[in-house]
CSV table of C-alpha atoms in Angstrom, one decimal:
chain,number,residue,atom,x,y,z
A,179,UNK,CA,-30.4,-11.3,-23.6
A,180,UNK,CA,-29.7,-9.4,-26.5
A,181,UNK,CA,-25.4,-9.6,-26.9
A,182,UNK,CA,-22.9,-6.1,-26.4
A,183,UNK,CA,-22.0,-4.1,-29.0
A,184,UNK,CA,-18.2,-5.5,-28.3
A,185,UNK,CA,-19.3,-9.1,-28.6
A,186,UNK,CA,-20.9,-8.0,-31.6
A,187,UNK,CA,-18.2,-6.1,-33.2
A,188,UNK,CA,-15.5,-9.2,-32.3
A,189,UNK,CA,-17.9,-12.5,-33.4
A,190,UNK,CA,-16.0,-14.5,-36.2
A,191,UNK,CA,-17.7,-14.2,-39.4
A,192,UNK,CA,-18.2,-17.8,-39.5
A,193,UNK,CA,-20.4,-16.9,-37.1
A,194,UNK,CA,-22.2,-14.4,-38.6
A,195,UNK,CA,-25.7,-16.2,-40.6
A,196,UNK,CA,-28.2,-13.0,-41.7
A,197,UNK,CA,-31.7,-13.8,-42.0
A,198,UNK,CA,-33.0,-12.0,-45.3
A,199,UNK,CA,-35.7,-9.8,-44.7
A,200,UNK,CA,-37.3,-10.2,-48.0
A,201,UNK,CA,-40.8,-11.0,-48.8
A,202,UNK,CA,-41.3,-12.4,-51.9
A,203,UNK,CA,-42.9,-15.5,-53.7
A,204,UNK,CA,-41.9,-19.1,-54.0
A,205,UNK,CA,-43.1,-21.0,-57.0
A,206,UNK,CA,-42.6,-24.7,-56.3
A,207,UNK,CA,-41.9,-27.2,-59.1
A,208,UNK,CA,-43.1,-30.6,-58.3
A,209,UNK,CA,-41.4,-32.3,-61.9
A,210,UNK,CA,-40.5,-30.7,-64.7
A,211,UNK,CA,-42.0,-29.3,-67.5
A,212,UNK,CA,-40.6,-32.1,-69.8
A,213,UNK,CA,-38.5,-35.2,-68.8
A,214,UNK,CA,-35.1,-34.9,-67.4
A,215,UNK,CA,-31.9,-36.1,-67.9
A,216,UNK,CA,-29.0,-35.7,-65.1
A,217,UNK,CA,-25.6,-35.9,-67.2
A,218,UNK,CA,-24.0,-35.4,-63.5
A,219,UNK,CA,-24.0,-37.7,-60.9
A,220,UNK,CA,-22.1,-40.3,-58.7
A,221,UNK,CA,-23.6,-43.5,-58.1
A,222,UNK,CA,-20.7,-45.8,-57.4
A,223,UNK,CA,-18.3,-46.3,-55.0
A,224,UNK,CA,-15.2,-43.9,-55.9
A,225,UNK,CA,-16.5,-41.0,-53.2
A,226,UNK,CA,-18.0,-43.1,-50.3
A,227,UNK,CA,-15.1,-45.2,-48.9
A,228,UNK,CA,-15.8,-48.2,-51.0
A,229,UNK,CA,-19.9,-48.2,-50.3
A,230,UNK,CA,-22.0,-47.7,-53.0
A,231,UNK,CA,-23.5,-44.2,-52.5
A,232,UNK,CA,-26.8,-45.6,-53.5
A,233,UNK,CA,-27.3,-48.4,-50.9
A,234,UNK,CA,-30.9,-49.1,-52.5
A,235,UNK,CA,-31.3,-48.7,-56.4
A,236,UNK,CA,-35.3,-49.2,-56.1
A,237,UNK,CA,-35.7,-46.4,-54.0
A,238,UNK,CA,-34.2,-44.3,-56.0
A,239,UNK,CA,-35.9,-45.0,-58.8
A,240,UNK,CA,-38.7,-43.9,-56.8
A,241,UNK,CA,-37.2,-40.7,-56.2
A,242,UNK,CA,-36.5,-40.0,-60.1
A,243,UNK,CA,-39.9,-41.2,-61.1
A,244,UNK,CA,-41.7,-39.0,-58.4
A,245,UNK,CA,-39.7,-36.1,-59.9
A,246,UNK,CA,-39.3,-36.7,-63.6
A,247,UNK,CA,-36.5,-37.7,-63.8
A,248,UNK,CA,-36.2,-40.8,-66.6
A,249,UNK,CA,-32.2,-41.0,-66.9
A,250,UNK,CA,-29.0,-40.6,-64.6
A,251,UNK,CA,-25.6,-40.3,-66.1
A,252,UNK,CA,-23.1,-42.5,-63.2
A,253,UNK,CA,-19.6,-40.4,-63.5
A,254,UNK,CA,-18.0,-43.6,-61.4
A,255,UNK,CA,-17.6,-46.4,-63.4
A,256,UNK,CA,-13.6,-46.1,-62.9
A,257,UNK,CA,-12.2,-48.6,-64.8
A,258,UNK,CA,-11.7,-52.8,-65.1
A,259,UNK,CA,-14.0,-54.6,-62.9
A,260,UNK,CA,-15.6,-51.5,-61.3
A,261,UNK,CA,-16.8,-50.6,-64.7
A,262,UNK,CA,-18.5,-54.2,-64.9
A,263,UNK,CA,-20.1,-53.5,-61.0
A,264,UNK,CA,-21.9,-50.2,-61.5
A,265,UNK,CA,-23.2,-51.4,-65.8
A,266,UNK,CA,-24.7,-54.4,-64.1
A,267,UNK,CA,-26.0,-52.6,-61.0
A,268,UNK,CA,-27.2,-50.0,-62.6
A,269,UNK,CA,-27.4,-50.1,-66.3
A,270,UNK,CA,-28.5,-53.5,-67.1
A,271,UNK,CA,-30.9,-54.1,-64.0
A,272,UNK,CA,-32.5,-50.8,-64.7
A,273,UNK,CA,-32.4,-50.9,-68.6
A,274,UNK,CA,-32.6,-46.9,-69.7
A,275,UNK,CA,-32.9,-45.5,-66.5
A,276,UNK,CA,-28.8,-45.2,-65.5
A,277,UNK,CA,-25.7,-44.6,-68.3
A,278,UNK,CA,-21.9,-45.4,-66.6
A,279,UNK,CA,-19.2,-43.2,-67.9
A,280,UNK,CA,-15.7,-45.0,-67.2
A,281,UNK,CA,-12.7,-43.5,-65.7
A,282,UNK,CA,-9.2,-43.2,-66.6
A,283,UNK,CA,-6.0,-43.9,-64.5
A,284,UNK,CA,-3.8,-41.0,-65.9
A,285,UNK,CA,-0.8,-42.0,-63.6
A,286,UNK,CA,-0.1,-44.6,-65.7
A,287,UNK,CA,1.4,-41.9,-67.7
A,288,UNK,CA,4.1,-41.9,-65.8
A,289,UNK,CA,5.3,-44.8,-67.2
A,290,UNK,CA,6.7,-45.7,-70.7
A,291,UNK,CA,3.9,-47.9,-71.9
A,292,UNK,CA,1.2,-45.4,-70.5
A,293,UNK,CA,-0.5,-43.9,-73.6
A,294,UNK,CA,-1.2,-47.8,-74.7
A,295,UNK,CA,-2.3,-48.9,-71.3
A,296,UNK,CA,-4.9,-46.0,-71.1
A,297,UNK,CA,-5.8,-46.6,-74.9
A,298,UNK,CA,-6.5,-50.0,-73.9
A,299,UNK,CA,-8.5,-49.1,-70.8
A,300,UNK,CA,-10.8,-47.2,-72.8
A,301,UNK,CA,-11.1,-50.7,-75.3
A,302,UNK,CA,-11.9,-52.4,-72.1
A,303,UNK,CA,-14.2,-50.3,-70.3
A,304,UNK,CA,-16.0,-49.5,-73.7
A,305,UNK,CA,-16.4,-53.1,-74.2
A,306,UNK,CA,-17.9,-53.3,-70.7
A,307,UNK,CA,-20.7,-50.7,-71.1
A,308,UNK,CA,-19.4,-48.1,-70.7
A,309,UNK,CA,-20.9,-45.1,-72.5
A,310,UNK,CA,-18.5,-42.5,-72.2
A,311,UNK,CA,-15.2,-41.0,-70.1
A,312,UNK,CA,-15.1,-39.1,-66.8
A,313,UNK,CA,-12.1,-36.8,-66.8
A,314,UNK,CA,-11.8,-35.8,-62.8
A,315,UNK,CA,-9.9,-32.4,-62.0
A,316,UNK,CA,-6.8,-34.3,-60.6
A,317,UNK,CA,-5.8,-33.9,-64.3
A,318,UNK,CA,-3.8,-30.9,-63.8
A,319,UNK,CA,-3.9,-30.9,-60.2
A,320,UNK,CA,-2.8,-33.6,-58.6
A,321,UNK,CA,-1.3,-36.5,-61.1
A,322,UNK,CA,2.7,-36.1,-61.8
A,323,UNK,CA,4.8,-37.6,-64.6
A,324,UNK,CA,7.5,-39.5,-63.9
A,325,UNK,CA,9.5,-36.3,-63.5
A,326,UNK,CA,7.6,-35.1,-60.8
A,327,UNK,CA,6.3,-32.3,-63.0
A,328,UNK,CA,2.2,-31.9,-62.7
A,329,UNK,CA,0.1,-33.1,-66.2
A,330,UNK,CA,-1.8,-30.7,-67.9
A,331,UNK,CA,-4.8,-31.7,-69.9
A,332,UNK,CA,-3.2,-30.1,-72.8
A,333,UNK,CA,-0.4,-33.0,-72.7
A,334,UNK,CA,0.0,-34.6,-76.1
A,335,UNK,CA,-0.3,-37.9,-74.5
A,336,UNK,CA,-3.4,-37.3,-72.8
A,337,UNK,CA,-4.8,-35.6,-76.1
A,338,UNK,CA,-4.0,-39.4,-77.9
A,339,UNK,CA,-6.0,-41.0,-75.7
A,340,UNK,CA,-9.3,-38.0,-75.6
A,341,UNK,CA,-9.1,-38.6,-79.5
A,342,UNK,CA,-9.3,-42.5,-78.7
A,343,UNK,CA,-12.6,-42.2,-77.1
A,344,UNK,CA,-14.0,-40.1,-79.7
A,345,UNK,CA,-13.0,-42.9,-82.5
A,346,UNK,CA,-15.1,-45.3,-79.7
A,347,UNK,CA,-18.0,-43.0,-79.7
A,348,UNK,CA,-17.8,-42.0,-76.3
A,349,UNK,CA,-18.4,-38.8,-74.6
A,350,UNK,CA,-16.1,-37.2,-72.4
A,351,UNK,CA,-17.3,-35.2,-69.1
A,352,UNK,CA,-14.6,-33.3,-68.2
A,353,UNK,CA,-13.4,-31.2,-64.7
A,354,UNK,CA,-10.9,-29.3,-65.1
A,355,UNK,CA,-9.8,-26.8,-62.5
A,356,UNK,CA,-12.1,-25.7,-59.4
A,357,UNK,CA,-14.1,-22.5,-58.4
A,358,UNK,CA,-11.8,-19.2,-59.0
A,359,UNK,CA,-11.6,-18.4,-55.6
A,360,UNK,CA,-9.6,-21.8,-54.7
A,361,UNK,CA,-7.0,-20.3,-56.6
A,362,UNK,CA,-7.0,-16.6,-55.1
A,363,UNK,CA,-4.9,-15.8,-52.4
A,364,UNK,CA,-5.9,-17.2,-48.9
A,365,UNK,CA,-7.0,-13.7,-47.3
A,366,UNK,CA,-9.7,-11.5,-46.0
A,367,UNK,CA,-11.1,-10.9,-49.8
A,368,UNK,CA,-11.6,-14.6,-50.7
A,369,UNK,CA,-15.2,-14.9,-51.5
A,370,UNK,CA,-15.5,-18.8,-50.4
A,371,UNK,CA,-13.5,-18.1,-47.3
A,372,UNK,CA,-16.0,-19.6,-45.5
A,373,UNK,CA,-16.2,-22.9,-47.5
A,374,UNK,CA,-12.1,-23.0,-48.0
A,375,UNK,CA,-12.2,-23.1,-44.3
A,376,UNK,CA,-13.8,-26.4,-43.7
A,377,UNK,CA,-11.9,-28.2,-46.3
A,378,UNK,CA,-8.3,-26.8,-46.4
A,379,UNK,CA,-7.1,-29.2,-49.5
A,380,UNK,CA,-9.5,-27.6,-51.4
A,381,UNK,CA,-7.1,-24.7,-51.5
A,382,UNK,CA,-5.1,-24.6,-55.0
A,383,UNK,CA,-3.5,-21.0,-54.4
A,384,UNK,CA,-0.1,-22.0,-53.8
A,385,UNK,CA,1.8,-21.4,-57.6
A,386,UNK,CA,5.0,-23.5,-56.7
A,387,UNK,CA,2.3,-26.0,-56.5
A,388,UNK,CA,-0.4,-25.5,-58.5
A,389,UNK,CA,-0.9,-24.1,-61.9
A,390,UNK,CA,-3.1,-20.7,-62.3
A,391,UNK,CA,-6.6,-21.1,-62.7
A,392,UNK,CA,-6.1,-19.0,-66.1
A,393,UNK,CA,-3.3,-21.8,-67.2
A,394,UNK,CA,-5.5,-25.4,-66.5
A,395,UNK,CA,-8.8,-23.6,-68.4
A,396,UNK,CA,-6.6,-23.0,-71.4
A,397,UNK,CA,-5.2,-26.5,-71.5
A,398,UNK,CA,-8.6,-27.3,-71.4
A,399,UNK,CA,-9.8,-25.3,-73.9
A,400,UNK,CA,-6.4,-26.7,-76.1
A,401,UNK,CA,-7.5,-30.2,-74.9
A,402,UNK,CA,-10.8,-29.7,-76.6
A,403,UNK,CA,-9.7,-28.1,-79.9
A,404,UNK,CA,-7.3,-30.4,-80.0
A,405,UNK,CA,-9.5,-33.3,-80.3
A,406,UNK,CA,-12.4,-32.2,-82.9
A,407,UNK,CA,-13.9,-36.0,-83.5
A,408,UNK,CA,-14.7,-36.3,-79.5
A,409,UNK,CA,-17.7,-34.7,-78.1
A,410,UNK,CA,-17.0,-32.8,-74.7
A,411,UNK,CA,-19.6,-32.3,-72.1
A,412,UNK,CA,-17.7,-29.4,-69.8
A,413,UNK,CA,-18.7,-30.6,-66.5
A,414,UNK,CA,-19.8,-26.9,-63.8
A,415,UNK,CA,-20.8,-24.5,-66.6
A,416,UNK,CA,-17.4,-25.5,-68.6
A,417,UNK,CA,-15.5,-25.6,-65.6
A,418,UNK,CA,-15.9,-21.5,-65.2
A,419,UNK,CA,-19.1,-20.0,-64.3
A,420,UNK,CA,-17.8,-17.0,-62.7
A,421,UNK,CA,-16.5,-16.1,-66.1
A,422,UNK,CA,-18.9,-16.9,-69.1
A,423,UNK,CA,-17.5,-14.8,-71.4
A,424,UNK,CA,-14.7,-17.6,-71.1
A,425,UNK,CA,-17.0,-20.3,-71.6
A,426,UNK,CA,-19.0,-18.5,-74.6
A,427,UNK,CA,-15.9,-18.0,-76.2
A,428,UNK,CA,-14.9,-22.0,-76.4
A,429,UNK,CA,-18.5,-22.7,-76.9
A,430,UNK,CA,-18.3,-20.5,-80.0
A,431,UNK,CA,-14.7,-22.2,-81.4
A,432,UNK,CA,-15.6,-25.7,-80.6
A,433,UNK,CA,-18.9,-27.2,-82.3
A,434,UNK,CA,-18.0,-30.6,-80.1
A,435,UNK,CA,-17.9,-28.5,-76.8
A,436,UNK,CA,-21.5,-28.9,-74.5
A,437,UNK,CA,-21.6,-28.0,-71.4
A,438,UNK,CA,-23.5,-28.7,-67.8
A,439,UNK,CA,-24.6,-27.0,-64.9
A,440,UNK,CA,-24.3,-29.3,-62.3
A,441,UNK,CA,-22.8,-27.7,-58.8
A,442,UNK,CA,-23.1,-24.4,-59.9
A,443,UNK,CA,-26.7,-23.0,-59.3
A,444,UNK,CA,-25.1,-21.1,-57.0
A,445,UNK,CA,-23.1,-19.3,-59.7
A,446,UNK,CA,-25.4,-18.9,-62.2
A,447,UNK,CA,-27.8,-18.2,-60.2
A,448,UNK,CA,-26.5,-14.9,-58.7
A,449,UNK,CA,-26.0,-13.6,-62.9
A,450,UNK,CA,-29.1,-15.0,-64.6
A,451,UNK,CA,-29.5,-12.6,-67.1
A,452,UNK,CA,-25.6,-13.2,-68.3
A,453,UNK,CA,-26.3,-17.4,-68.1
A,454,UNK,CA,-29.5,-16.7,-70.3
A,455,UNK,CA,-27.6,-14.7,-72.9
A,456,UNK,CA,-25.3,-17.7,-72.9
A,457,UNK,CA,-28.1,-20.4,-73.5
A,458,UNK,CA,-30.1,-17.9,-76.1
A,459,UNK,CA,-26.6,-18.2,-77.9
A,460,UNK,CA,-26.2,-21.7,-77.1
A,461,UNK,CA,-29.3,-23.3,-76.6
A,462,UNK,CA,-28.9,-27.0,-77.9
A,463,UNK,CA,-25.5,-26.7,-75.9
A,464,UNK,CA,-26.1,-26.8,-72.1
A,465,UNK,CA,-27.4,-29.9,-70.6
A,466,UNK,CA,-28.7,-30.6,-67.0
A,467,UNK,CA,-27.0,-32.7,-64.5
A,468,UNK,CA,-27.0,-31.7,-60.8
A,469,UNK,CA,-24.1,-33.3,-59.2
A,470,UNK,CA,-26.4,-33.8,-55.7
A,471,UNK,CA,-25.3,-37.4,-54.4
A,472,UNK,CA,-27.2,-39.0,-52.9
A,473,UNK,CA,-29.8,-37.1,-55.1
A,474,UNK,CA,-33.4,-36.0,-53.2
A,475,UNK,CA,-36.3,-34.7,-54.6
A,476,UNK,CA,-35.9,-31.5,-52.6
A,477,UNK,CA,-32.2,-31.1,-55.0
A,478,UNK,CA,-34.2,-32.0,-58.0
A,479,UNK,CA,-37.2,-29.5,-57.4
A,480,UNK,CA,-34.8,-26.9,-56.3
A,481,UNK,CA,-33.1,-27.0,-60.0
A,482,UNK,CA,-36.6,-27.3,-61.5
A,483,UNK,CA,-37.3,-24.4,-59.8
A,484,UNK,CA,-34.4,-22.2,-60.5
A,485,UNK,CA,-34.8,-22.9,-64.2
A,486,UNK,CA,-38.7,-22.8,-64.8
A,487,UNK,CA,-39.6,-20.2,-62.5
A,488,UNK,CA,-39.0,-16.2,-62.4
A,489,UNK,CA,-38.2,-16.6,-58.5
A,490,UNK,CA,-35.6,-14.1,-57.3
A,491,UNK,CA,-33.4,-14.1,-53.9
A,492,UNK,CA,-33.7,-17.6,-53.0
A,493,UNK,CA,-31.7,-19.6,-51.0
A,494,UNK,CA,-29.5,-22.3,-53.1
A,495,UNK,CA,-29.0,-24.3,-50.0
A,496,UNK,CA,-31.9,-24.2,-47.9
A,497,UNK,CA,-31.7,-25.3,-44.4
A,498,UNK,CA,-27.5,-24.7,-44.5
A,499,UNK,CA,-27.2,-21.6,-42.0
A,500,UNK,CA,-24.1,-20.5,-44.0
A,501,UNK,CA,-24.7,-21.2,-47.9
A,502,UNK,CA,-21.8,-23.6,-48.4
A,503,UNK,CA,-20.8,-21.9,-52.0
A,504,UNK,CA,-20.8,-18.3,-50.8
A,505,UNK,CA,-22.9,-15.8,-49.1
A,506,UNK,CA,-25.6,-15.4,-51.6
A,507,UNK,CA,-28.8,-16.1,-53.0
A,508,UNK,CA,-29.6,-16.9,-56.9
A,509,UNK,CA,-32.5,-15.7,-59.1
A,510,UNK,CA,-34.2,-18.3,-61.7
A,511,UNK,CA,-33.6,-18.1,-65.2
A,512,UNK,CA,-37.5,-18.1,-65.9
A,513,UNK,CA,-36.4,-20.3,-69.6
A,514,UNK,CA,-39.1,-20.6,-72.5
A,515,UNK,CA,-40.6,-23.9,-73.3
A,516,UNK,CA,-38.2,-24.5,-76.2
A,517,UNK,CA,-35.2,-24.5,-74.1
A,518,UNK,CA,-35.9,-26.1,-71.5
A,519,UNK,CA,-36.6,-29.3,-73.5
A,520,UNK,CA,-33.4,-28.8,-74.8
A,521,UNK,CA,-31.7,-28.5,-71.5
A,522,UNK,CA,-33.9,-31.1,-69.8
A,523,UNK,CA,-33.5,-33.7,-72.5
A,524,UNK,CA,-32.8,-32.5,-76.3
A,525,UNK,CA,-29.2,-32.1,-75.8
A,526,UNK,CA,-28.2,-34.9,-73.6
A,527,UNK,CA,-30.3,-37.7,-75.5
A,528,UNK,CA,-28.2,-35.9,-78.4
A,529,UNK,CA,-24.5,-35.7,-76.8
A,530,UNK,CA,-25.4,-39.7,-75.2
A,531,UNK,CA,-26.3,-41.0,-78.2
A,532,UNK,CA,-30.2,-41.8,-77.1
């Protein structure tokens, strides 16, 4: 029975999941047109309660070699021991399959020693196997001096350090900041209301809180100039893809600035013509990674797809009855043989040292 008009007119949005209409072609990818590198995923332990998200190693292995994918970057090396766990798990079992990047426990800058400490953590992880830095978003967000005031990555402190892992020869992935929208006011013009609703911490709006977005990209962008020996790999599309210009601009004033596009189809996806002006501009300067943990090959064809293929209005999330990064589809970037070795594997064999 079809519902009223009323019971129409009052159903919560979050109800609401349209079925498009459109008729168009689907141009599946099976593996890539050259070998891929993922700069951007988890492996570790850090985001599954203490479980290693990859429970078995082999089978994943499977995965990447049914998809073409010869080399995953693990962002979750932390620091001290766990650096040791996921370089033998992973690194040394699987010898050129799996890089660890290390972590860094910023609160220690809340102490008087903290500059040194950290310095040394990067010695130690680095000596490890380590192959480059992890900077998470709670730089900025989240970790407080001993003041109680919020640090920025444009801290001189936390610039000594960046420059440390330069001198060491390590890369540094770095997260600053979140989508715009968690920054925008909570309201009826949010354009990730939906997602915002489902996880409420997730919400970075409130300024006697939180900086600005505006404010963390600049110390990002002052974080990165700032340190001119360390190459930076700006994890999401340099931390902005809803504003490219930005991104272009840094890409343009920093030579050491490379950038990913890992957890952000969904952005790039819905202004393809804009992203491919970027990487026409910047071609041996974007490098894949997909952030998808525990990866699949559906996640890996999906990305094939939206960067091989001329496919338009597809979904970025298929199978989720409300696209969990906004209600809309993405277009493929359709990129020429050139560039796509770059992104697939130029650039990050480049940027890693390979």
């Amino acid at each position: 029975m079809r519902p009223s008009w009323e019971t129409l007119r009052t159903m919560p949005v979050t109800e609401w999941a349209p079925r498009s209409q459109l008729e168009l072609p689907a141009t599946p990818i099976e593996r890539p047109r050259f070998p891929a590198i993922d700069v951007h995923n988890h492996l570790g332990r850090w985001l599954s309660d203490g479980a290693w998200m990859i429970p078995d190693v082999s089978a994943l292995i499977a995965v990447m070699d049914s998809c073409g994918v010869e080399t995953i970057v693990n962002l979750d090396g932390m620091w001290g021991d766990e650096v040791s766990a996921n370089v033998e798990r992973y690194d040394r079992a699987h010898p050129g399959r799996f890089l660890t990047f290390c972590q860094l426990d910023w609160a220690l800058l809340a102490t008087r020693d903290g500059v040194a400490e950290l310095r040394a953590s990067l010695d130690d992880s680095h000596s490890r196997g380590a192959r480059g830095v992890k900077i998470w978003k709670n730089l900025g967000l989240t970790i407080r001096d001993a003041d109680g005031s919020l640090i920025l990555p444009d801290d001189p402190r936390v610039i000594s350090v960046v420059q440390h892992a330069g001198e060491l020869g390590m890369p540094v992935l770095i997260h600053t900041a979140d989508p715009k929208a968690f920054f925008e006011p909570l309201d009826e013009h949010n354009e990730r209301l939906d997602e915002l609703l489902q996880v409420e911490e997730w919400w970075f709006g409130d300024r006697s809180v939180h900086p600005t977005f505006d404010r963390l990209l600049d110390a990002h962008a002052t974080l990165v100039a700032s340190c001119p020996g360390t190459t930076f790999i700006g994890a999401h599309a340099g931390c902005a893809a809803e504003d490219l210009d930005r991104v272009e601009a840094l890409l343009a004033t920093a030579p050491n600035y490379t950038i990913d596009i890992g957890g952000r189809m969904a952005e790039l996806g819905r202004q393809p013509r804009r992203f491919r002006q970027l990487l026409e501009r910047f071609p041996d300067r974007v490098l894949f990674g997909t952030d998808i943990y525990p990866a699949s090959p559906e996640q890996f064809r999906l990305h094939f797809r939206f960067l091989e293929t001329a496919d338009e209005a597809f979904e970025y999330a298929p199978g989720d009855p409300i696209p969990p990064q906004g209600r809309w589809t993405v277009s493929a970037l359709h990129l020429d043989e050139p560039t796509l070795e770059a992104v697939y594997r130029g650039n990050a064999r480049r940027v890693l040292g390979l």
